[in-house]
GROMACS .gro file of C-alpha atoms in nm:
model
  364
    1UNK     CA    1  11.996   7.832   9.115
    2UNK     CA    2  11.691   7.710   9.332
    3UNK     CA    3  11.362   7.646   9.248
    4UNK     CA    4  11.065   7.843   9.453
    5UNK     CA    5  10.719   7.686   9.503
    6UNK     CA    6  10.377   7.779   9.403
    7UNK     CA    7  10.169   8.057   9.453
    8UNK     CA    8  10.014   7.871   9.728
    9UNK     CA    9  10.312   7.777   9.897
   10UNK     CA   10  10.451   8.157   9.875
   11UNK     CA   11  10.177   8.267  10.002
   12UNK     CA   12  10.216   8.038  10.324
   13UNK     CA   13  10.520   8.175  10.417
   14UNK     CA   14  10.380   8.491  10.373
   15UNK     CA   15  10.105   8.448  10.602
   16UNK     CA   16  10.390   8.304  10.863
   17UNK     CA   17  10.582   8.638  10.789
   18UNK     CA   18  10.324   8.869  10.888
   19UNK     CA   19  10.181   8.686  11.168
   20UNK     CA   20  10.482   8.707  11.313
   21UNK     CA   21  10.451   9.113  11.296
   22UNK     CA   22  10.633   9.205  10.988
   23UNK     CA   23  10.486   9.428  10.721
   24UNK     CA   24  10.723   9.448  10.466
   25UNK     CA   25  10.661   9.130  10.217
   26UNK     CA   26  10.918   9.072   9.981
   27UNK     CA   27  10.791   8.923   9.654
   28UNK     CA   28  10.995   8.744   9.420
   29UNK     CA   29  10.900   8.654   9.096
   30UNK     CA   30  11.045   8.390   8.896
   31UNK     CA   31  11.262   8.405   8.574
   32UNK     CA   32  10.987   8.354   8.296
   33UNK     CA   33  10.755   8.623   8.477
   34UNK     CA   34  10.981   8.892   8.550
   35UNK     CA   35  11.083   8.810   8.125
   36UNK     CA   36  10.719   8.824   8.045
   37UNK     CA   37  10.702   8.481   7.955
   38UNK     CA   38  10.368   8.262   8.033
   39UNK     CA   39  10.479   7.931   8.226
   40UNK     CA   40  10.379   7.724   7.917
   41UNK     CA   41  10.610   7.890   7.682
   42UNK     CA   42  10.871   7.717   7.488
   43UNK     CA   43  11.108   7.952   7.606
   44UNK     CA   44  11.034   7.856   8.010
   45UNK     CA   45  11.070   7.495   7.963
   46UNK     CA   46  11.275   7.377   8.266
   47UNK     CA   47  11.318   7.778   8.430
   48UNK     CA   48  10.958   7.775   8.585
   49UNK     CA   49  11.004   7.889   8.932
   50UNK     CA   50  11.369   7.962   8.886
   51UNK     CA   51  11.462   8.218   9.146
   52UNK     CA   52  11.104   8.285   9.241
   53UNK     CA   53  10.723   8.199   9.210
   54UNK     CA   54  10.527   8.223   8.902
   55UNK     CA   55  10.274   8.433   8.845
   56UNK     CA   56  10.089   8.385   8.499
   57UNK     CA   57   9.769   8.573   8.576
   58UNK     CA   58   9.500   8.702   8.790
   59UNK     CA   59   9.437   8.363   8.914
   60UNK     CA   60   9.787   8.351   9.059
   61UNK     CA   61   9.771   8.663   9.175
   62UNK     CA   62   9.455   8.608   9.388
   63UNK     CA   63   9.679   8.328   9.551
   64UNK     CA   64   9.988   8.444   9.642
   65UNK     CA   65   9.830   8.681   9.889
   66UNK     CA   66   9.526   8.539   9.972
   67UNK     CA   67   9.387   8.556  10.365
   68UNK     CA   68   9.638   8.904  10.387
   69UNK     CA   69   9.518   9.215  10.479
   70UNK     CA   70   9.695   9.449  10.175
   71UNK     CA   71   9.667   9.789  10.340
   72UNK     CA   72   9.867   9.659  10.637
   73UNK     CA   73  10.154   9.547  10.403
   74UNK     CA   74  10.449   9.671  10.199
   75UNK     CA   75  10.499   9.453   9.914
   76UNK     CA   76  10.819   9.472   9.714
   77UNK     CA   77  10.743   9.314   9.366
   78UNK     CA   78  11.086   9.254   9.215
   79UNK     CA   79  10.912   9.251   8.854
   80UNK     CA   80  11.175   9.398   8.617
   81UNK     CA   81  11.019   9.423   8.226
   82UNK     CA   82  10.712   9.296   8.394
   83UNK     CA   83  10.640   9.554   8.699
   84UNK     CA   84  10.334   9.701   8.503
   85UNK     CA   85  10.135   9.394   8.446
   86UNK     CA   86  10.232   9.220   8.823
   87UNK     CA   87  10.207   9.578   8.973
   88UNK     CA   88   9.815   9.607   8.777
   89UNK     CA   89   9.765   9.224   8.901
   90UNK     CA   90   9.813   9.343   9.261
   91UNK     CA   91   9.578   9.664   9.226
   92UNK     CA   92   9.285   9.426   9.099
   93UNK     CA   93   9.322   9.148   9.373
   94UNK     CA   94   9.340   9.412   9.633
   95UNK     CA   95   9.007   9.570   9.478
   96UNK     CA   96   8.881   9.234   9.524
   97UNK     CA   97   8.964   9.227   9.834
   98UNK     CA   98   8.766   9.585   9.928
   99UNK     CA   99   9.083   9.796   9.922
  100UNK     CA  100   9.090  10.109   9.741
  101UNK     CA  101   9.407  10.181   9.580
  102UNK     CA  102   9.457  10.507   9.759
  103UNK     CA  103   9.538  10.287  10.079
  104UNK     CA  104   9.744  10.039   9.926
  105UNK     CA  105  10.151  10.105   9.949
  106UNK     CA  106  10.446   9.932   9.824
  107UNK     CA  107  10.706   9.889   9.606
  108UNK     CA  108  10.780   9.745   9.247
  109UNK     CA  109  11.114   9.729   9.075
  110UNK     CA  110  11.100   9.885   8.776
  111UNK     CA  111  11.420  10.008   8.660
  112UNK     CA  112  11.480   9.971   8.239
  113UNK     CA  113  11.866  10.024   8.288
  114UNK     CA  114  11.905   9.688   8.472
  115UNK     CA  115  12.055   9.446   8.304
  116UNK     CA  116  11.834   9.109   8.298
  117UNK     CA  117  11.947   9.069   7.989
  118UNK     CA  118  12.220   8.833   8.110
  119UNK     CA  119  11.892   8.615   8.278
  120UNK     CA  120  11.660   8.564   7.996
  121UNK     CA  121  11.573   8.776   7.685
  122UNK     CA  122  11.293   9.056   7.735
  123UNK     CA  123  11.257   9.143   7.389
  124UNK     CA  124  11.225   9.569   7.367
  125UNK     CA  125  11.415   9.765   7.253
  126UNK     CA  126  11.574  10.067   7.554
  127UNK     CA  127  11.352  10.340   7.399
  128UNK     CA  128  11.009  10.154   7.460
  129UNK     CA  129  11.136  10.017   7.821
  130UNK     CA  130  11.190  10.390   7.900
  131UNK     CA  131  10.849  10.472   7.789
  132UNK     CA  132  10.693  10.191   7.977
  133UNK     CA  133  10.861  10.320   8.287
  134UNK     CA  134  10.721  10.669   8.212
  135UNK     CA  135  10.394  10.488   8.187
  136UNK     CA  136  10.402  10.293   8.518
  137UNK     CA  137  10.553  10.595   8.671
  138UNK     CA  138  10.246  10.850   8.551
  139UNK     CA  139   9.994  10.581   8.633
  140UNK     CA  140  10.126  10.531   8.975
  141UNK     CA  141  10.127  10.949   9.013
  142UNK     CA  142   9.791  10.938   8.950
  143UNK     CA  143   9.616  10.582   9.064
  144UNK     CA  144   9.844  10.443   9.337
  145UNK     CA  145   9.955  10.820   9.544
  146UNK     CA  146  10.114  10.602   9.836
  147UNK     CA  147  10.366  10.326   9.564
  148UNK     CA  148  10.735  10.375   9.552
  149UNK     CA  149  10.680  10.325   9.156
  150UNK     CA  150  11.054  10.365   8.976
  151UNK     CA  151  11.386  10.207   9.108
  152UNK     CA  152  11.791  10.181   8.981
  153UNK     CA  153  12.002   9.921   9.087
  154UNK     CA  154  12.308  10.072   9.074
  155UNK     CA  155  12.533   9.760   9.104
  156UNK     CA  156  12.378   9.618   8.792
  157UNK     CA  157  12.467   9.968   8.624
  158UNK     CA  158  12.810   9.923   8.717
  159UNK     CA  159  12.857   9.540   8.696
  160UNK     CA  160  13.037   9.281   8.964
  161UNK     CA  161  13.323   9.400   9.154
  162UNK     CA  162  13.316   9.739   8.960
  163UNK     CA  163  13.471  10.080   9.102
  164UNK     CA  164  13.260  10.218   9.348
  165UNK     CA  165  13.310  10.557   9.201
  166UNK     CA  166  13.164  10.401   8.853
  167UNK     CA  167  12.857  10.263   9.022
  168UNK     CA  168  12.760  10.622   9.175
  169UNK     CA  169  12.780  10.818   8.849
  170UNK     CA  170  12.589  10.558   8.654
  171UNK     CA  171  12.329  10.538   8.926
  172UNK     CA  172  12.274  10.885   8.905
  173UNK     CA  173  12.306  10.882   8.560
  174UNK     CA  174  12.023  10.664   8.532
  175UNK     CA  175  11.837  10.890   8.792
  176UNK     CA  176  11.905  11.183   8.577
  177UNK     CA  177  11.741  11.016   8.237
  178UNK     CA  178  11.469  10.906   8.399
  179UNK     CA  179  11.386  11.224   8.531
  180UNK     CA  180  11.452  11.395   8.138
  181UNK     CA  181  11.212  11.124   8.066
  182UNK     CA  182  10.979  11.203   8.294
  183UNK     CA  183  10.960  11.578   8.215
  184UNK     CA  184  10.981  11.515   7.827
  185UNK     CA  185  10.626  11.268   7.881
  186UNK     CA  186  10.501  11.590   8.096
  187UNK     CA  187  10.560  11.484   8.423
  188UNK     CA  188  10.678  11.693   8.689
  189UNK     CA  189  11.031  11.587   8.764
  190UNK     CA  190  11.001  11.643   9.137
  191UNK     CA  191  10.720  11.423   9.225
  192UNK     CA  192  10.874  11.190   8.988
  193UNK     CA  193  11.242  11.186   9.229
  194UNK     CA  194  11.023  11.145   9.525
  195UNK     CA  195  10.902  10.792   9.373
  196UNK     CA  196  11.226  10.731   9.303
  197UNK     CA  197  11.464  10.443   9.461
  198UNK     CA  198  11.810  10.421   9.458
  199UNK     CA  199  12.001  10.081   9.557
  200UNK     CA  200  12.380  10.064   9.597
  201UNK     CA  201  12.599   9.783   9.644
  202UNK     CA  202  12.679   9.781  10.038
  203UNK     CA  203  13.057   9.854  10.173
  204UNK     CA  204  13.309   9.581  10.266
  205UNK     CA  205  13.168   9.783  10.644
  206UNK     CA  206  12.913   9.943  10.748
  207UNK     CA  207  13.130  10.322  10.734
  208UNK     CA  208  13.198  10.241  10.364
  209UNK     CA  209  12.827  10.188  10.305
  210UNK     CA  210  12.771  10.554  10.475
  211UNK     CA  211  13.035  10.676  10.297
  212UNK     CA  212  12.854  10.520   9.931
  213UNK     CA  213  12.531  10.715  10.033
  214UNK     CA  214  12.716  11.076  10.123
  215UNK     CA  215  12.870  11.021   9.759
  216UNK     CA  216  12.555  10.937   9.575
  217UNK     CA  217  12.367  11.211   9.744
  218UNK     CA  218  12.650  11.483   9.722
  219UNK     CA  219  12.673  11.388   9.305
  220UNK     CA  220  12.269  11.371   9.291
  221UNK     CA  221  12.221  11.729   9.439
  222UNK     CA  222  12.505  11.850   9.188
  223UNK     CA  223  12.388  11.693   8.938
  224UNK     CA  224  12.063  11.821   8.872
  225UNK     CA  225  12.099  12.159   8.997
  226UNK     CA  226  12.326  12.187   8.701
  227UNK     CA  227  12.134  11.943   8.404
  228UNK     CA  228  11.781  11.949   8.572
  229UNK     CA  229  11.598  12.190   8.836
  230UNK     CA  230  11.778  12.320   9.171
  231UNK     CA  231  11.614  12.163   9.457
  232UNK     CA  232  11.496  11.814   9.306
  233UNK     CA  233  11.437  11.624   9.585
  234UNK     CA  234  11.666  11.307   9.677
  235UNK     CA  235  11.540  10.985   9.635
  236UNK     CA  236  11.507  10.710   9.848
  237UNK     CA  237  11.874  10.574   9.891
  238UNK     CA  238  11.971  10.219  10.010
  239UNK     CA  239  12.247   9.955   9.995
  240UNK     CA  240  12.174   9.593   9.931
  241UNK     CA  241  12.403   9.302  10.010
  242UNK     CA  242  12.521   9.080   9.684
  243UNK     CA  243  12.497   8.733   9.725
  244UNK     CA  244  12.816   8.661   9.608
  245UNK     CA  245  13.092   8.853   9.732
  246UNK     CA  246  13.467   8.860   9.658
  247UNK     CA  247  13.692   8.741   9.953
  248UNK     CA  248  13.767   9.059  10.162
  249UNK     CA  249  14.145   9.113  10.013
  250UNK     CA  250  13.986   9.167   9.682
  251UNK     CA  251  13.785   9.476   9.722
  252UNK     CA  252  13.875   9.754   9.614
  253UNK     CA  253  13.945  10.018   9.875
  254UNK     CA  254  13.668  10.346   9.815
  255UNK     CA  255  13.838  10.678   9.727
  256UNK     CA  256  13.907  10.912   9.981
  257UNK     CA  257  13.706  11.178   9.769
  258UNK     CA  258  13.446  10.921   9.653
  259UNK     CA  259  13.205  11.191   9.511
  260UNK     CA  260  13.485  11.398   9.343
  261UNK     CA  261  13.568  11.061   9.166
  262UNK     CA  262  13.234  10.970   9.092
  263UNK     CA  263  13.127  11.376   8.928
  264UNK     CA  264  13.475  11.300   8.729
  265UNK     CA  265  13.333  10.988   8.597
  266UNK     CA  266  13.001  11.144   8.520
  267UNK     CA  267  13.155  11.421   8.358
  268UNK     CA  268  13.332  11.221   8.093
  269UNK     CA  269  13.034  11.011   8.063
  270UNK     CA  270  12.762  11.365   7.902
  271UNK     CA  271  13.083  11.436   7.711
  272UNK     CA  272  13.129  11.064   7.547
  273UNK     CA  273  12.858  10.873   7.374
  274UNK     CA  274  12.547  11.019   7.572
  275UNK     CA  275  12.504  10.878   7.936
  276UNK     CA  276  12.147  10.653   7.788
  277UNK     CA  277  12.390  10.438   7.528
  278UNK     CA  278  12.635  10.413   7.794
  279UNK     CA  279  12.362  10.282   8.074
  280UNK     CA  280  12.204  10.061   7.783
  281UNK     CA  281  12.579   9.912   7.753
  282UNK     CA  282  12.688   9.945   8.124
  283UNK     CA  283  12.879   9.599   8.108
  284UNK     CA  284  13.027   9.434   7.804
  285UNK     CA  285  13.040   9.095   7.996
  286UNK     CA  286  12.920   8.792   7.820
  287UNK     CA  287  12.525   8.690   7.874
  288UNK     CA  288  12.490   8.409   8.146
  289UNK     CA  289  12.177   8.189   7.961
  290UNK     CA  290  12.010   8.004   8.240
  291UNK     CA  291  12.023   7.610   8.227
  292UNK     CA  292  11.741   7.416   8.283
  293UNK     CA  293  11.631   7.291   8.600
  294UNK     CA  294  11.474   6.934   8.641
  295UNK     CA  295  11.299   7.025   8.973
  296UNK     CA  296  11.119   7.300   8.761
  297UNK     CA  297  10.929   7.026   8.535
  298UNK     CA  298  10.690   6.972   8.764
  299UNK     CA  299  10.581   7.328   8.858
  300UNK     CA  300  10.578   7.414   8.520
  301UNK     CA  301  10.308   7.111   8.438
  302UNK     CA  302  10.111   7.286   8.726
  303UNK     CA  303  10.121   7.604   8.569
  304UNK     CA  304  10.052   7.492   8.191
  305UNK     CA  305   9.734   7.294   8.379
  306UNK     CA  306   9.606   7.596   8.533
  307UNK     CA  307   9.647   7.835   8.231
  308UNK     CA  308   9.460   7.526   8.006
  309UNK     CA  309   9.169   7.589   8.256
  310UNK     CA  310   9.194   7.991   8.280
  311UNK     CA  311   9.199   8.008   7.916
  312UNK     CA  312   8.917   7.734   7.862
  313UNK     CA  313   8.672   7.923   8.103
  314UNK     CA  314   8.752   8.282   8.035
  315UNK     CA  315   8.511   8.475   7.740
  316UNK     CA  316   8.787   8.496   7.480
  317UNK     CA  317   8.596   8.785   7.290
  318UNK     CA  318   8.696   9.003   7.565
  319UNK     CA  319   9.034   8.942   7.633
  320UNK     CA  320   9.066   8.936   7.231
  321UNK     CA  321   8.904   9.321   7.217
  322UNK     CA  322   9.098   9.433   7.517
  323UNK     CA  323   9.416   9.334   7.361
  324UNK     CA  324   9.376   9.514   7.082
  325UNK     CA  325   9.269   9.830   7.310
  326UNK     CA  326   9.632   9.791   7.420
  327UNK     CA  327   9.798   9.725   7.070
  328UNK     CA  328   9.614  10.038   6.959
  329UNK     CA  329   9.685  10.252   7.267
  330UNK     CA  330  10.101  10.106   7.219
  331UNK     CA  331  10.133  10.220   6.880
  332UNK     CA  332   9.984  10.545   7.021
  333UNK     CA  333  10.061  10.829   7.300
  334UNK     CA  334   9.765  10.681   7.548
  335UNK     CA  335   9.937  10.536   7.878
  336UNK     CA  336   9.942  10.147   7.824
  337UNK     CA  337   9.858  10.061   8.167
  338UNK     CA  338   9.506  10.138   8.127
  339UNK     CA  339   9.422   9.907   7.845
  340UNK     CA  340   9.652   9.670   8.002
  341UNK     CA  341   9.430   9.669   8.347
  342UNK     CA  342   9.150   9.589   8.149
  343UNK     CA  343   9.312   9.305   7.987
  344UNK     CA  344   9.438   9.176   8.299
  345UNK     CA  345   9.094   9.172   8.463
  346UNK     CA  346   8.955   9.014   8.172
  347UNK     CA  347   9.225   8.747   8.241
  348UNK     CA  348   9.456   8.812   8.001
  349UNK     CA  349   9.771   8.626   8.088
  350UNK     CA  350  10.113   8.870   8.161
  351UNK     CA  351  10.264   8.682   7.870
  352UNK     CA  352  10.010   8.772   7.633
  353UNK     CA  353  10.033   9.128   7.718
  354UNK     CA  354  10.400   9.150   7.742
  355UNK     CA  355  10.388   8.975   7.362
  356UNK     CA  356  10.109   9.272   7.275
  357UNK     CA  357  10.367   9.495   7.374
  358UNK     CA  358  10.640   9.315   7.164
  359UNK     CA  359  10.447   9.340   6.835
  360UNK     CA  360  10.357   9.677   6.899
  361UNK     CA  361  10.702   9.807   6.968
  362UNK     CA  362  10.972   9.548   6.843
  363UNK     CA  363  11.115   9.604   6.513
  364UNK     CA  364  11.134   9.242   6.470
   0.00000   0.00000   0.00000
């Protein structure tokens, strides 16, 4: 597992990536963030920058893509439980910065089905996650017109090396409960699927990959036009690489009727358990707990020096009052991200408002 750098050194290569005329800027955050964990938390000792940069609060923020024009770019923020306090964190630095949100576009993954579980505990329970999604998902409808602002990774659904018929009916049965989710919060279903992403594990070749697609598109269109409204638009469909792949002799051929095989699967799936337990149990595997890293130390004395100073210098009353604006608003109906912007801006740190969360929501 490597270690990234600092916000500062991210942001380098990010300047390098765009000068050299590309606009999409993949941004990776580290294990602690994307858990909602401050870098000074017990629980991050030796996993700071694990997999990614940190990110602990505006101050980082304002770093990691400093000197770059934002309306020119298409961030990815791969923020998991996190992707409405980093998404929030990148709307304030690019108001900073003179940009209105209306010109800003992007994408954050935000899917409540994936199972990070197996990298670090998050601490909600599914219903809450789903709610938060709902939440990110209404606020982007309605602050951010132009952000890709939901996402399923459908290989996480289905778990390493699964059937590929398996991984297209849970990815569309996570499509299909986000969308119930969506309509049950009031949301109209159909703007909701066009902010929608779908990613699929890619074929052993680049036909098999096609082939993936046809499937998942065939089984979405059926799908909804018989458990949600005809014509629902099709999301955004891709298909990622893993970084570990089984030798070539190992996987599994794809069905010659890969979309019959993947509606069967679906089918008994509605007619089991209920397709949201299913997705919140996709893959029985044992959890993979993340060992500490040496080469993290050091970064993570970095981070605990800068938070010492954020928290030193910012006017505690206000962070304090907004949140509790965003306990109040959590034990309520009001969309969180709201409250939670005004936290953020009062430099709140994204553990403290993923722990607001926590109290407000977590049985425990």
């Amino acid at each position: 597992m490597s270690v990234s750098g600092t916000a500062a050194e991210v942001n380098a290569g990010f300047r390098q990536r765009v000068a050299d005329g590309a606009r999409t800027v993949p941004v990776v955050f580290d294990l602690p963030t994307r858990a909602g964990l401050d870098s000074d938390a017990p629980q991050a000792h030796g996993l700071v920058g694990h997999c990614g940069v940190p990110v602990d609060s505006i101050d980082d923020m304002r770093v990691l893509f400093g000197g770059l024009r934002l309306e020119r770019i298409f961030p990815t923020l791969a923020a998991d439980v996190s992707a409405a306090p980093l998404l929030l964190l990148y709307q304030l630095v690019a108001e900073e910065h003179g940009t209105p949100a209306r010109r800003l576009t992007g994408a954050v993954r935000n899917d409540v089905f994936r199972r990070i579980l197996d990298r670090g505990p998050d601490g909600l329970p599914h219903r809450p996650k789903l709610r938060l999604a709902m939440n990110v998902v209404a606020y982007g409808l309605a602050e951010l017109p132009r952000w890709q602002c939901l996402s399923i990774c459908g290989h996480q659904l289905a778990g390493p090396d699964a059937d590929p018929a398996l991984e297209v009916a849970r990815t569309v049965a996570g499509g299909v409960e986000y969308l119930r989710a969506a309509a049950t919060a009031g949301l109209d279903p159909r703007a909701v699927a066009r902010r929608l992403t779908i990613c699929l594990t890619a074929g052993a070749t680049a036909r098999e990959s096609r082939t993936k697609l046809r499937a998942a598109r065939t089984v979405w269109t059926r799908t909804a036009h018989d458990h949600l409204t005809p014509g629902l638009p099709t999301p955004r469909l891709y298909v990622q690489h893993p970084r570990h792949r089984s030798p070539a002799p190992a996987l599994r051929p794809l069905p010659r009727a890969l979309d019959a095989a993947a509606l069967a699967v679906l089918d008994r799936m509605h007619r089991q358990h209920g397709t949201l337990t299913l997705l919140g149990h996709a893959v029985p595997t044992r959890r993979r707990i993340p060992r500490p890293h040496p080469a993290s130390q050091a970064l993570q004395a970095g981070q605990a020096e800068r938070l010492a100073k954020l928290r030193a210098w910012r006017i505690q009353s206000a962070v304090d009052e907004a949140l509790l604006r965003l306990h109040q608003a959590a034990r309520g109906t009001d969309n969180v991200l709201y409250p939670m912007k005004d936290a953020l801006a009062a430099r709140a740190t994204v553990g403290e408002v993923c722990t607001t969360l926590h109290r407000a929501w977590s049985p425990h």
